[in-house]
Coordinates of C-alpha atoms and ligand atoms in Angstrom, one line a residue:
X1 CA 23.6 -20.7 -5.7
X2 CA 24.0 -21.4 -9.5
X3 CA 27.6 -22.4 -8.9
X4 CA 26.6 -24.8 -6.2
X5 CA 24.0 -26.5 -8.4
X6 CA 26.5 -26.8 -11.3
X7 CA 29.0 -28.4 -8.9
X8 CA 26.4 -31.1 -8.1
X9 CA 25.6 -31.5 -11.8
X10 CA 29.2 -31.8 -12.7
X11 CA 29.7 -34.4 -10.2
X12 CA 27.0 -36.3 -12.1
X13 CA 26.7 -40.0 -10.9
X14 CA 29.6 -39.8 -8.3
X15 CA 27.1 -39.8 -5.4
X16 CA 28.7 -42.2 -3.1
X17 CA 30.7 -40.4 -0.4
X18 CA 33.2 -42.6 1.5
X19 CA 36.2 -41.3 3.5
X20 CA 35.8 -37.8 2.1
X21 CA 35.8 -38.8 -1.6
X22 CA 33.0 -38.6 -4.1
X23 CA 32.8 -41.8 -6.1
X24 CA 30.9 -43.6 -8.7
X25 CA 29.5 -47.1 -8.1
X26 CA 32.4 -49.6 -8.2
X27 CA 30.3 -51.6 -10.8
X28 CA 29.7 -48.4 -12.8
X29 CA 26.0 -48.9 -12.5
X30 CA 23.8 -45.8 -12.5
X31 CA 20.1 -45.0 -11.8
X32 CA 17.9 -42.4 -13.4
X33 CA 16.0 -40.2 -11.0
X34 CA 12.4 -39.5 -12.3
X35 CA 10.2 -36.4 -11.7
X36 CA 6.9 -38.0 -10.5
X37 CA 5.0 -35.2 -12.2
X38 CA 5.9 -36.4 -15.7
X39 CA 7.9 -39.7 -15.1
X40 CA 10.8 -38.1 -17.1
X41 CA 14.3 -38.6 -15.8
X42 CA 16.0 -35.4 -14.6
X43 CA 19.3 -36.6 -13.1
X44 CA 21.4 -39.7 -12.6
X45 CA 23.0 -41.1 -9.5
X46 CA 25.3 -44.1 -8.7
X47 CA 23.6 -47.5 -8.1
X48 CA 25.8 -48.7 -5.3
X49 CA 26.0 -52.3 -4.1
X50 CA 27.5 -54.5 -1.3
X51 CA 31.1 -53.5 -2.3
X52 CA 30.4 -49.8 -2.1
X53 CA 28.7 -50.3 1.1
X54 CA 31.7 -52.2 2.6
X55 CA 34.0 -49.2 1.5
X56 CA 31.8 -46.6 3.2
X57 CA 31.4 -48.7 6.4
X58 CA 35.3 -49.1 6.5
X59 CA 35.7 -45.4 6.1
X60 CA 33.2 -44.7 9.0
X61 CA 34.8 -47.4 11.1
X62 CA 38.3 -45.8 10.7
X63 CA 36.9 -42.3 11.4
X64 CA 35.3 -43.6 14.6
X65 CA 38.2 -45.9 15.9
X66 CA 41.1 -43.6 15.0
X67 CA 39.5 -40.2 14.2
X68 CA 39.0 -37.0 16.3
X69 CA 35.1 -36.7 16.0
X70 CA 34.1 -39.0 18.9
X71 CA 36.4 -37.0 21.2
X72 CA 35.7 -33.5 19.9
X73 CA 34.5 -31.4 22.7
X74 CA 30.6 -31.2 22.8
X75 CA 30.7 -27.5 22.4
X76 CA 32.6 -27.8 19.1
X77 CA 30.2 -30.5 17.9
X78 CA 27.2 -28.4 18.7
X79 CA 28.8 -25.3 16.9
X80 CA 29.2 -27.5 13.8
X81 CA 25.5 -28.5 13.9
X82 CA 24.6 -24.9 14.2
X83 CA 26.7 -24.1 11.1
X84 CA 24.9 -26.8 9.2
X85 CA 21.6 -25.2 10.2
X86 CA 22.9 -21.9 8.9
X87 CA 23.8 -23.5 5.5
X88 CA 20.4 -25.1 5.3
X89 CA 18.8 -21.7 5.7
X90 CA 21.3 -20.4 3.1
X91 CA 20.2 -23.1 0.5
X92 CA 16.5 -23.3 1.5
X93 CA 15.2 -22.4 -2.0
X94 CA 17.5 -24.8 -3.8
X95 CA 16.9 -27.7 -1.5
X96 CA 13.1 -27.0 -1.2
X97 CA 12.9 -27.2 -5.0
X98 CA 15.1 -30.3 -5.2
X99 CA 12.9 -32.1 -2.6
X100 CA 9.8 -31.0 -4.6
X101 CA 11.0 -32.4 -7.8
X102 CA 12.5 -35.6 -6.3
X103 CA 9.5 -36.5 -4.0
X104 CA 6.6 -34.8 -5.9
X105 CA 5.6 -32.5 -3.1
X106 CA 4.8 -28.8 -3.5
X107 CA 7.8 -26.4 -3.4
X108 CA 6.2 -24.8 -0.3
X109 CA 6.1 -28.2 1.3
X110 CA 9.7 -28.7 0.3
X111 CA 10.7 -25.4 1.9
X112 CA 8.9 -26.2 5.1
X113 CA 10.8 -29.6 5.2
X114 CA 14.0 -27.7 4.9
X115 CA 13.0 -25.4 7.8
X116 CA 12.3 -28.5 9.9
X117 CA 15.6 -30.0 9.0
X118 CA 17.4 -26.9 10.2
X119 CA 15.3 -27.0 13.5
X120 CA 16.4 -30.5 14.1
X121 CA 20.1 -29.6 13.8
X122 CA 19.6 -26.6 16.1
X123 CA 17.6 -28.7 18.6
X124 CA 20.3 -31.4 19.0
X125 CA 23.1 -28.8 19.1
X126 CA 21.3 -27.1 22.0
X127 CA 20.5 -30.3 23.7
X128 CA 24.0 -31.6 23.9
X129 CA 25.5 -28.2 24.6
X130 CA 23.3 -27.7 27.7
X131 CA 23.9 -31.1 29.2
X132 CA 25.9 -32.0 32.3
X133 CA 28.9 -34.3 31.0
X134 CA 27.7 -37.1 33.3
X135 CA 25.7 -38.1 36.3
X136 CA 27.3 -38.6 39.7
X137 CA 25.8 -41.6 41.5
X138 CA 25.7 -42.0 45.2
X139 CA 27.8 -45.2 45.8
X140 CA 27.0 -45.2 49.6
X141 CA 30.6 -44.7 50.6
X142 CA 32.9 -41.8 50.9
X143 CA 35.7 -43.8 49.4
X144 CA 34.0 -44.3 46.0
X145 CA 33.4 -41.9 43.2
X146 CA 30.8 -43.2 40.8
X147 CA 29.8 -41.5 37.6
X148 CA 27.6 -42.5 34.5
X149 CA 28.9 -40.9 31.4
X150 CA 27.4 -41.1 27.7
X151 CA 29.5 -42.3 24.9
X152 CA 28.9 -42.5 21.2
X153 CA 27.6 -45.9 20.0
X154 CA 30.0 -46.1 17.1
X155 CA 29.3 -46.6 13.4
X156 CA 25.6 -45.9 12.7
X157 CA 23.8 -47.2 9.6
X158 CA 20.8 -45.0 8.6
X159 CA 18.2 -46.2 6.1
X160 CA 15.6 -43.7 5.0
X161 CA 12.3 -43.5 3.0
X162 CA 11.1 -41.4 0.1
X163 CA 8.2 -39.3 1.6
X164 CA 10.2 -36.9 3.7
X165 CA 13.8 -37.7 2.4
X166 CA 15.8 -35.0 4.2
X167 CA 13.6 -34.6 7.2
X168 CA 13.9 -38.3 8.1
X169 CA 17.6 -38.3 7.4
X170 CA 18.0 -35.3 9.8
X171 CA 16.2 -36.9 12.7
X172 CA 19.1 -39.6 12.6
X173 CA 22.1 -37.5 11.4
X174 CA 21.7 -34.6 13.8
X175 CA 21.5 -36.7 17.0
X176 CA 24.1 -39.1 15.7
X177 CA 26.7 -36.3 15.1
X178 CA 25.7 -34.5 18.4
X179 CA 26.6 -37.7 20.3
X180 CA 30.0 -38.2 18.5
X181 CA 29.2 -41.1 16.1
X182 CA 30.2 -41.7 12.5
X183 CA 27.6 -42.8 10.0
X184 CA 26.8 -44.4 6.6
X185 CA 23.4 -43.3 5.2
X186 CA 21.4 -45.0 2.5
X187 CA 18.6 -42.8 1.3
X188 CA 15.6 -44.2 -0.6
X189 CA 16.9 -45.1 -4.0
X190 CA 14.1 -43.0 -5.6
X191 CA 14.6 -39.8 -3.7
X192 CA 18.4 -39.5 -2.8
X193 CA 19.1 -36.0 -4.0
X194 CA 18.7 -33.8 -0.9
X195 CA 20.5 -36.3 1.3
X196 CA 23.5 -36.2 -1.2
X197 CA 23.3 -32.3 -1.0
X198 CA 23.3 -32.4 2.9
X199 CA 26.6 -34.3 2.8
X200 CA 28.1 -31.4 0.9
X201 CA 26.9 -29.1 3.7
X202 CA 28.3 -31.3 6.3
X203 CA 31.7 -31.2 4.7
X204 CA 31.4 -27.4 4.1
X205 CA 30.7 -27.0 7.8
X206 CA 34.0 -28.7 8.6
X207 CA 33.0 -32.3 9.5
X208 CA 36.2 -34.4 9.3
X209 CA 36.5 -36.9 6.4
X210 CA 35.0 -40.3 7.0
X211 CA 32.5 -39.2 9.7
X212 CA 29.6 -38.7 7.1
X213 CA 29.3 -41.3 4.4
X214 CA 26.5 -42.0 1.9
X215 CA 25.9 -45.0 -0.4
X216 CA 23.0 -44.5 -3.0
X217 CA 21.5 -47.7 -4.1
X218 CA 18.7 -50.2 -3.5
X219 CA 17.4 -51.6 -0.2
X220 CA 17.9 -55.3 -1.0
X221 CA 21.8 -54.7 -1.6
X222 CA 22.9 -51.7 0.1
X223 CA 20.3 -51.5 2.8
X224 CA 20.5 -55.2 3.6
X225 CA 24.4 -55.1 3.8
X226 CA 24.3 -52.2 6.2
X227 CA 21.8 -54.1 8.4
X228 CA 23.9 -57.3 8.6
X229 CA 27.4 -55.6 8.5
X230 CA 29.6 -56.7 11.5
X231 CA 31.4 -53.3 11.6
X232 CA 28.1 -51.4 12.0
X233 CA 27.1 -50.8 15.7
X234 CA 23.6 -49.4 15.3
X235 CA 21.1 -49.4 12.5
X236 CA 18.3 -46.9 12.4
X237 CA 15.6 -47.5 9.8
X238 CA 12.5 -45.5 8.7
X239 CA 10.2 -47.2 6.3
X240 CA 7.6 -49.8 5.8
X241 CA 6.9 -52.7 8.2
X242 CA 8.0 -55.5 5.7
X243 CA 11.5 -53.9 5.1
X244 CA 11.7 -53.0 8.7
X245 CA 11.2 -56.6 9.8
X246 CA 14.0 -57.7 7.4
X247 CA 16.3 -55.0 8.9
X248 CA 15.6 -56.2 12.4
X249 CA 16.3 -59.8 11.4
X250 CA 19.5 -59.0 9.6
X251 CA 20.7 -56.9 12.4
X252 CA 20.0 -59.6 15.1
X253 CA 22.8 -61.8 13.9
X254 CA 25.5 -59.3 15.1
X255 CA 23.3 -58.0 18.1
X256 CA 23.6 -54.4 16.9
X257 CA 21.4 -51.8 18.3
X258 CA 18.2 -51.3 16.2
X259 CA 15.8 -48.4 16.0
X260 CA 12.7 -48.8 13.8
X261 CA 10.4 -46.1 12.6
X262 CA 7.6 -47.9 10.6
X263 CA 4.3 -47.2 9.3
X264 CA 0.9 -46.2 10.7
X265 CA -2.8 -46.5 10.3
X266 CA -3.8 -43.4 12.1
X267 CA -7.2 -42.7 13.5
X268 CA -8.8 -39.3 13.5
X269 CA -11.7 -39.5 16.0
X270 CA -14.4 -36.7 15.6
X271 CA -17.0 -36.4 18.3
X272 CA -20.3 -34.6 17.4
X273 CA -19.7 -32.0 20.1
X274 CA -16.6 -30.7 18.1
X275 CA -19.0 -29.8 15.2
X276 CA -21.7 -28.0 17.3
X277 CA -20.6 -24.4 16.2
X278 CA -20.0 -23.5 12.6
X279 CA -16.4 -22.6 13.4
X280 CA -15.8 -25.9 15.1
X281 CA -17.3 -27.9 12.2
X282 CA -15.3 -26.0 9.6
X283 CA -12.0 -26.5 11.5
X284 CA -12.7 -30.2 12.0
X285 CA -13.4 -30.8 8.4
X286 CA -10.5 -28.6 7.2
X287 CA -8.2 -30.5 9.4
X288 CA -9.4 -33.9 8.4
X289 CA -8.7 -32.9 4.8
X290 CA -5.2 -31.9 5.9
X291 CA -4.7 -35.1 7.9
X292 CA -5.6 -37.3 5.0
X293 CA -4.4 -35.6 1.9
X294 CA -1.3 -33.5 2.6
X295 CA 1.5 -34.8 0.4
X296 CA -1.1 -37.0 -1.3
X297 CA -1.4 -39.1 2.0
X298 CA 2.2 -40.3 1.7
X299 CA 2.8 -39.4 5.3
X300 CA 3.5 -42.0 8.0
X301 CA 1.1 -40.2 10.3
X302 CA -1.6 -39.5 7.8
X303 CA -5.0 -39.5 9.2
X304 CA -6.4 -42.1 6.8
X305 CA -9.0 -43.4 9.1
X306 CA -11.8 -40.9 9.9
X307 CA -13.8 -42.3 12.9
X308 CA -16.8 -39.9 13.2
X309 CA -19.7 -39.9 15.6
X310 CA -22.8 -41.3 13.7
X311 CA -25.0 -38.4 14.4
X312 CA -22.8 -36.0 12.3
X313 CA -21.4 -38.5 9.8
X314 CA -23.5 -37.5 6.7
X315 CA -23.1 -33.7 7.1
X316 CA -19.3 -34.1 7.9
X317 CA -18.6 -36.6 5.0
X318 CA -20.6 -34.6 2.5
X319 CA -18.6 -31.4 3.3
X320 CA -15.3 -33.3 3.4
X321 CA -15.9 -34.8 -0.1
X322 CA -17.0 -31.5 -1.5
X323 CA -13.7 -29.8 -0.4
X324 CA -11.8 -32.9 -1.5
X325 CA -13.0 -32.6 -5.0
X326 CA -11.6 -29.0 -5.1
X327 CA -8.1 -29.8 -4.1
X328 CA -5.8 -28.5 -6.9
X329 CA -3.6 -31.4 -8.2
X330 CA -0.6 -30.7 -10.3
X331 CA 3.2 -30.5 -10.6
X332 CA 4.6 -29.4 -7.3
X333 CA 6.6 -26.6 -8.8
X334 CA 3.5 -24.9 -10.4
X335 CA 1.8 -21.9 -8.6
X336 CA -1.5 -22.6 -7.0
X337 CA -1.0 -26.4 -6.8
X338 CA -2.1 -27.8 -3.5
X339 CA -1.2 -31.5 -4.0
X340 CA 1.5 -33.2 -6.1
X341 CA 1.6 -36.6 -7.7
X342 CA 2.3 -39.9 -5.9
X343 CA 6.0 -40.6 -5.9
X344 CA 6.0 -43.6 -8.3
X345 CA 4.0 -45.8 -10.6
X346 CA 4.2 -48.5 -8.1
X347 CA 2.8 -46.3 -5.3
X348 CA -0.2 -45.2 -7.4
X349 CA -0.8 -48.9 -8.5
X350 CA -0.9 -49.8 -4.8
X351 CA -3.4 -47.0 -4.1
X352 CA -5.6 -48.1 -7.0
X353 CA -5.5 -51.6 -5.7
X354 CA -6.6 -50.6 -2.2
X355 CA -9.5 -48.6 -3.6
X356 CA -10.6 -51.4 -5.9
X357 CA -10.6 -53.9 -3.1
X358 CA -12.6 -51.5 -0.8
X359 CA -15.3 -51.0 -3.3
X360 CA -15.4 -54.8 -3.9
X361 CA -15.8 -55.2 -0.1
X362 CA -18.8 -52.8 -0.1
X363 CA -17.4 -49.2 0.5
X364 CA -19.2 -46.3 -0.9
X365 CA -17.1 -43.9 -3.1
X366 CA -17.9 -40.3 -2.1
X367 CA -15.2 -38.7 -4.3
X368 CA -12.1 -39.5 -6.2
X369 CA -11.3 -43.1 -6.9
X370 CA -9.6 -42.3 -10.1
X371 CA -6.7 -40.6 -12.0
X372 CA -7.5 -37.0 -12.8
X373 CA -8.1 -35.6 -16.3
X374 CA -4.6 -34.5 -17.6
X375 CA -3.9 -30.9 -17.9
X376 CA -0.8 -28.6 -18.6
X377 CA -0.2 -28.7 -14.8
X378 CA -0.6 -32.4 -14.6
X379 CA 0.8 -34.4 -17.6
X380 CA -0.8 -37.8 -18.4
X381 CA 2.5 -39.5 -17.7
X382 CA 2.7 -38.1 -14.1
X383 CA 1.5 -40.3 -11.1
X384 CA -1.5 -38.4 -10.1
X385 CA -4.5 -39.6 -8.3
X386 CA -7.5 -37.8 -7.0
X387 CA -8.1 -37.4 -3.3
X388 CA -10.5 -40.2 -2.4
X389 CA -13.2 -40.6 0.3
X390 CA -14.5 -44.0 1.0
X391 CA -17.7 -44.1 3.2
X392 CA -19.3 -47.0 5.1
X393 CA -16.0 -48.7 5.8
X394 CA -15.3 -51.3 8.5
X395 CA -12.4 -53.0 10.1
X396 CA -12.7 -56.2 8.0
X397 CA -11.7 -54.3 5.0
X398 CA -7.9 -54.3 3.9
X399 CA -8.1 -50.5 3.2
X400 CA -8.9 -49.9 6.9
X401 CA -6.3 -52.4 8.3
X402 CA -3.4 -51.7 6.0
X403 CA -1.3 -48.6 5.4
X404 CA -2.3 -47.3 2.0
X405 CA 0.2 -44.4 1.7
X406 CA -1.9 -42.6 -0.8
X407 CA -4.8 -40.0 -0.9
X408 CA -7.4 -42.3 0.6
X409 CA -9.6 -41.6 3.5
X410 CA -11.9 -44.2 4.9
X411 CA -15.0 -43.5 7.1
X412 CA -16.1 -45.5 10.1
X413 CA -18.7 -44.4 12.7
X414 CA -19.3 -44.8 16.4
X415 CA -22.1 -44.0 18.9
X416 CA -20.3 -44.1 22.3
X417 CA -17.0 -43.0 23.7
X418 CA -15.9 -46.6 24.5
X419 CA -16.7 -47.5 20.9
X420 CA -14.6 -44.7 19.5
X421 CA -11.6 -45.7 21.6
X422 CA -11.9 -49.3 20.8
X423 CA -12.0 -48.5 17.0
X424 CA -9.1 -46.1 17.2
X425 CA -7.0 -48.7 19.0
X426 CA -8.1 -51.5 16.7
X427 CA -4.9 -51.6 14.5
X428 CA -1.6 -53.4 14.7
X429 CA 0.1 -50.1 14.3
X430 CA 0.3 -47.3 16.9
X431 CA 2.1 -44.2 15.5
X432 CA -0.4 -41.3 15.9
X433 CA -4.0 -40.4 16.3
X434 CA -6.2 -37.5 17.0
X435 CA -9.3 -36.7 19.0
X436 CA -11.7 -33.8 18.2
X437 CA -14.1 -32.8 21.0
X438 CA -15.3 -29.6 22.8
X439 CA -15.5 -31.5 26.0
X440 CA -12.1 -31.1 27.9
X441 CA -12.7 -34.0 30.2
X442 CA -13.4 -36.3 27.3
X443 CA -10.4 -35.0 25.4
X444 CA -8.1 -36.0 28.2
X445 CA -9.9 -39.4 28.9
X446 CA -9.7 -40.5 25.2
X447 CA -6.1 -39.2 24.7
X448 CA -5.1 -41.2 27.8
X449 CA -6.6 -44.4 26.4
X450 CA -5.2 -44.2 22.9
X451 CA -2.3 -46.6 22.3
X452 CA -0.4 -44.3 19.8
X453 CA 3.0 -42.6 20.2
X454 CA 1.5 -39.2 19.4
X455 CA -2.0 -38.1 20.2
X456 CA -3.4 -34.7 19.1
X457 CA -6.3 -33.0 20.7
X458 CA -8.1 -30.7 18.4
X459 CA -5.3 -30.8 15.9
X460 CA -3.6 -33.1 13.5
X461 CA 0.0 -33.4 12.3
X462 CA 2.3 -31.0 14.3
X463 CA 5.2 -32.4 15.9
X464 CA 8.0 -30.7 17.9
X465 CA 11.7 -31.5 17.8
X466 CA 11.8 -31.5 21.6
X467 CA 9.1 -34.1 22.0
X468 CA 9.7 -37.8 21.2
X469 CA 8.3 -39.3 17.9
X470 CA 7.7 -43.0 17.4
X471 CA 5.2 -45.7 17.7
X472 CA 3.5 -48.3 19.7
X473 CA 2.9 -51.8 18.3
X474 CA 4.2 -52.5 14.9
X475 CA 4.9 -48.8 14.3
X476 CA 8.3 -49.3 15.6
X477 CA 11.0 -49.7 18.1
X478 CA 12.7 -46.6 19.8
X479 CA 12.1 -43.0 19.5
X480 CA 13.3 -40.2 17.3
X481 CA 13.5 -36.4 18.5
X482 CA 13.5 -35.4 22.1
X483 CA 16.0 -36.6 24.6
X484 CA 15.1 -40.2 23.8
X485 CA 16.1 -39.5 20.2
X486 CA 19.6 -38.5 21.3
X487 CA 19.8 -41.5 23.8
X488 CA 19.4 -43.9 20.8
X489 CA 22.8 -42.8 19.6
X490 CA 24.6 -43.3 22.9
X491 CA 25.9 -46.0 25.2
X492 CA 25.9 -45.4 28.9
X493 CA 29.1 -46.1 30.8
X494 CA 29.4 -46.5 34.5
X495 CA 32.8 -45.5 35.8
X496 CA 33.3 -46.7 39.4
X497 CA 36.5 -45.4 41.1
X498 CA 37.6 -46.8 44.5
X499 CA 39.4 -43.9 46.1
X500 CA 41.0 -46.1 48.8
X501 CA 41.5 -49.6 47.5
X502 CA 42.0 -52.4 49.9
X503 CA 42.1 -56.2 49.6
X504 CA 38.5 -57.8 49.8
X505 CA 39.9 -61.1 51.3
X506 CA 37.0 -63.1 49.7
X507 CA 39.6 -65.9 49.2
X508 CA 41.6 -67.0 52.2
X509 CA 44.8 -67.3 49.9
Ligands
NAD1 P1 10.4 -49.0 2.4 O1 10.3 -49.8 3.5 O2 10.0 -49.6 1.0 O3 11.9 -48.4 2.2 C1 12.5 -47.6 3.1 C2 14.0 -47.8 2.9 O4 14.4 -49.1 3.2 C3 14.4 -47.5 1.5 O5 15.7 -46.8 1.6 C4 14.6 -48.8 0.9 O6 15.6 -48.9 0.0 C5 15.1 -49.6 2.2 N1 15.0 -50.9 2.1 C6 14.1 -51.8 1.5 N2 14.2 -53.0 1.6 C7 15.3 -53.3 2.4 C8 15.9 -54.3 3.0 N3 15.6 -55.5 2.8 N4 17.0 -54.1 3.9 C9 17.3 -52.9 4.2 N5 16.8 -51.7 3.6 C10 15.7 -51.9 2.8 O7 9.6 -47.7 2.7 P2 9.2 -46.5 1.8 O8 8.1 -47.0 0.8 O9 10.4 -45.9 1.2 O10 8.6 -45.4 2.7 C11 7.2 -45.5 3.1 C12 7.2 -46.2 4.5 O11 7.9 -45.4 5.5 C13 5.7 -46.2 5.0 O12 5.4 -47.3 5.7 C14 5.8 -45.0 6.2 O13 4.8 -45.2 7.1 C15 7.2 -45.3 6.6 N6 7.6 -44.1 7.4 C16 7.6 -43.9 8.7 C17 7.9 -42.7 9.4 C18 7.9 -42.8 10.9 O14 8.4 -41.7 11.5 N7 7.4 -43.8 11.6 C19 8.3 -41.7 8.7 C20 8.3 -41.8 7.3 C21 7.9 -42.9 6.7

């Protein structure tokens, strides 16, 4: 393990991988990667640009047009994905720690992320390996054999965010490879490290040169070039609404396929009947905390909007705020820490701005709302912010309508089921939401009416690789995971064979 880390260290800023070579940026530019727990640089990567992007796309194009990968038998492709899963398990500690330092999450969260990445590789390996090679269609004639087959889309560009760097990358890379594509990935410029490490594992697993390429660098140069590039066939983007809109616009000029996984403003609806027993109350409060504050709320599906029945509001919010005050903030690598810092100074400033605007608009601060006192576990220079509960919120407030992406929970109330559903659907997003109730009929009714891509009943946050993930409304276009997550990376081709060709005599000739 130590040797592997040294190899990466020795490679230093040669973090662009194109056509099987590790390269520095053609301009020579580099970027320091900061540890969000103390804002100190701990490594350096290449700061690629459009020229580096063109080089990587050309390598992916060559590997697709003339290489063996698109034609490699499905069983071999699946076997390679399984080898990658095995290597991820082997390097779990190293990668989990890297994710923790890069993104600020706790090491345990980092480890769980790596487990989920390995699951994604296994899932897509099993999915393709178990499939029929095509679908025979009844053409209505014994003289015709008609079959629909799936082919890879081609060169896929992937642009990923900083909150779950390797997990979001794996939801794209695993299905793209399973389907036989080649790719160029651009990780977030602030958290590229585990994605760089994954390229090493793909090479070690035996992926041919040019199939997997990475360009580290900013969105407005590398990302924008990928989205507009004429030799890219598909762009899959995970990130915010503003950048996602730009990607879709840039991609439109060359009519490439586009998949967008964008933000969310996710409701957590709690009915009073869920809190009737002590156990029910404890579970609903515990999960509301988890929904809002895990990874400091920097989760696309964070339950940042608590919508609670008026009759239990005071008891529920008081207990929630009491427990939120006790969340142990600190460097993700320290024992006993439950929540790390925000990922960047910019992300904390954005959070502070949302809280200030909510208070100016009349919200009541129940806890948090400030930076914590510094301690040995949380240096003053780190980007820490206390879990914050804002009571008496309403939909006119920016903090209720817009994605904060920080540890901020807003509280709204309702009196009837219709009102609860209307509030939960009152968002331009539609990524995920939850309903808490002891009434099975109500649970199904409300779940059926929620306009969100994932609905949890008496739970929050779990996902399954075999179930589609994605959003209604402005939460995105397309789906990741599940069979639809594989279909994104495929073209369907109808092959119609006339077994007994004859003239049609349409023209008298
Ligand atoms: P972001 O939009 O700022 O950046 C995402 C990626 O896009 C980065 O790699 C960035 O460099 C790149 N980028 C920025 N501008 C670009 C441009 N003009 N052209 C091409 N690429 C560009 O998002 P972020 O702050 O890194 O991540 C947080 C966002 O991601 C949140 O909105 C969150 O909800 C969303 N997210 C969604 C999901 C999901 O599954 N729906 C999962 C994780 C994160």
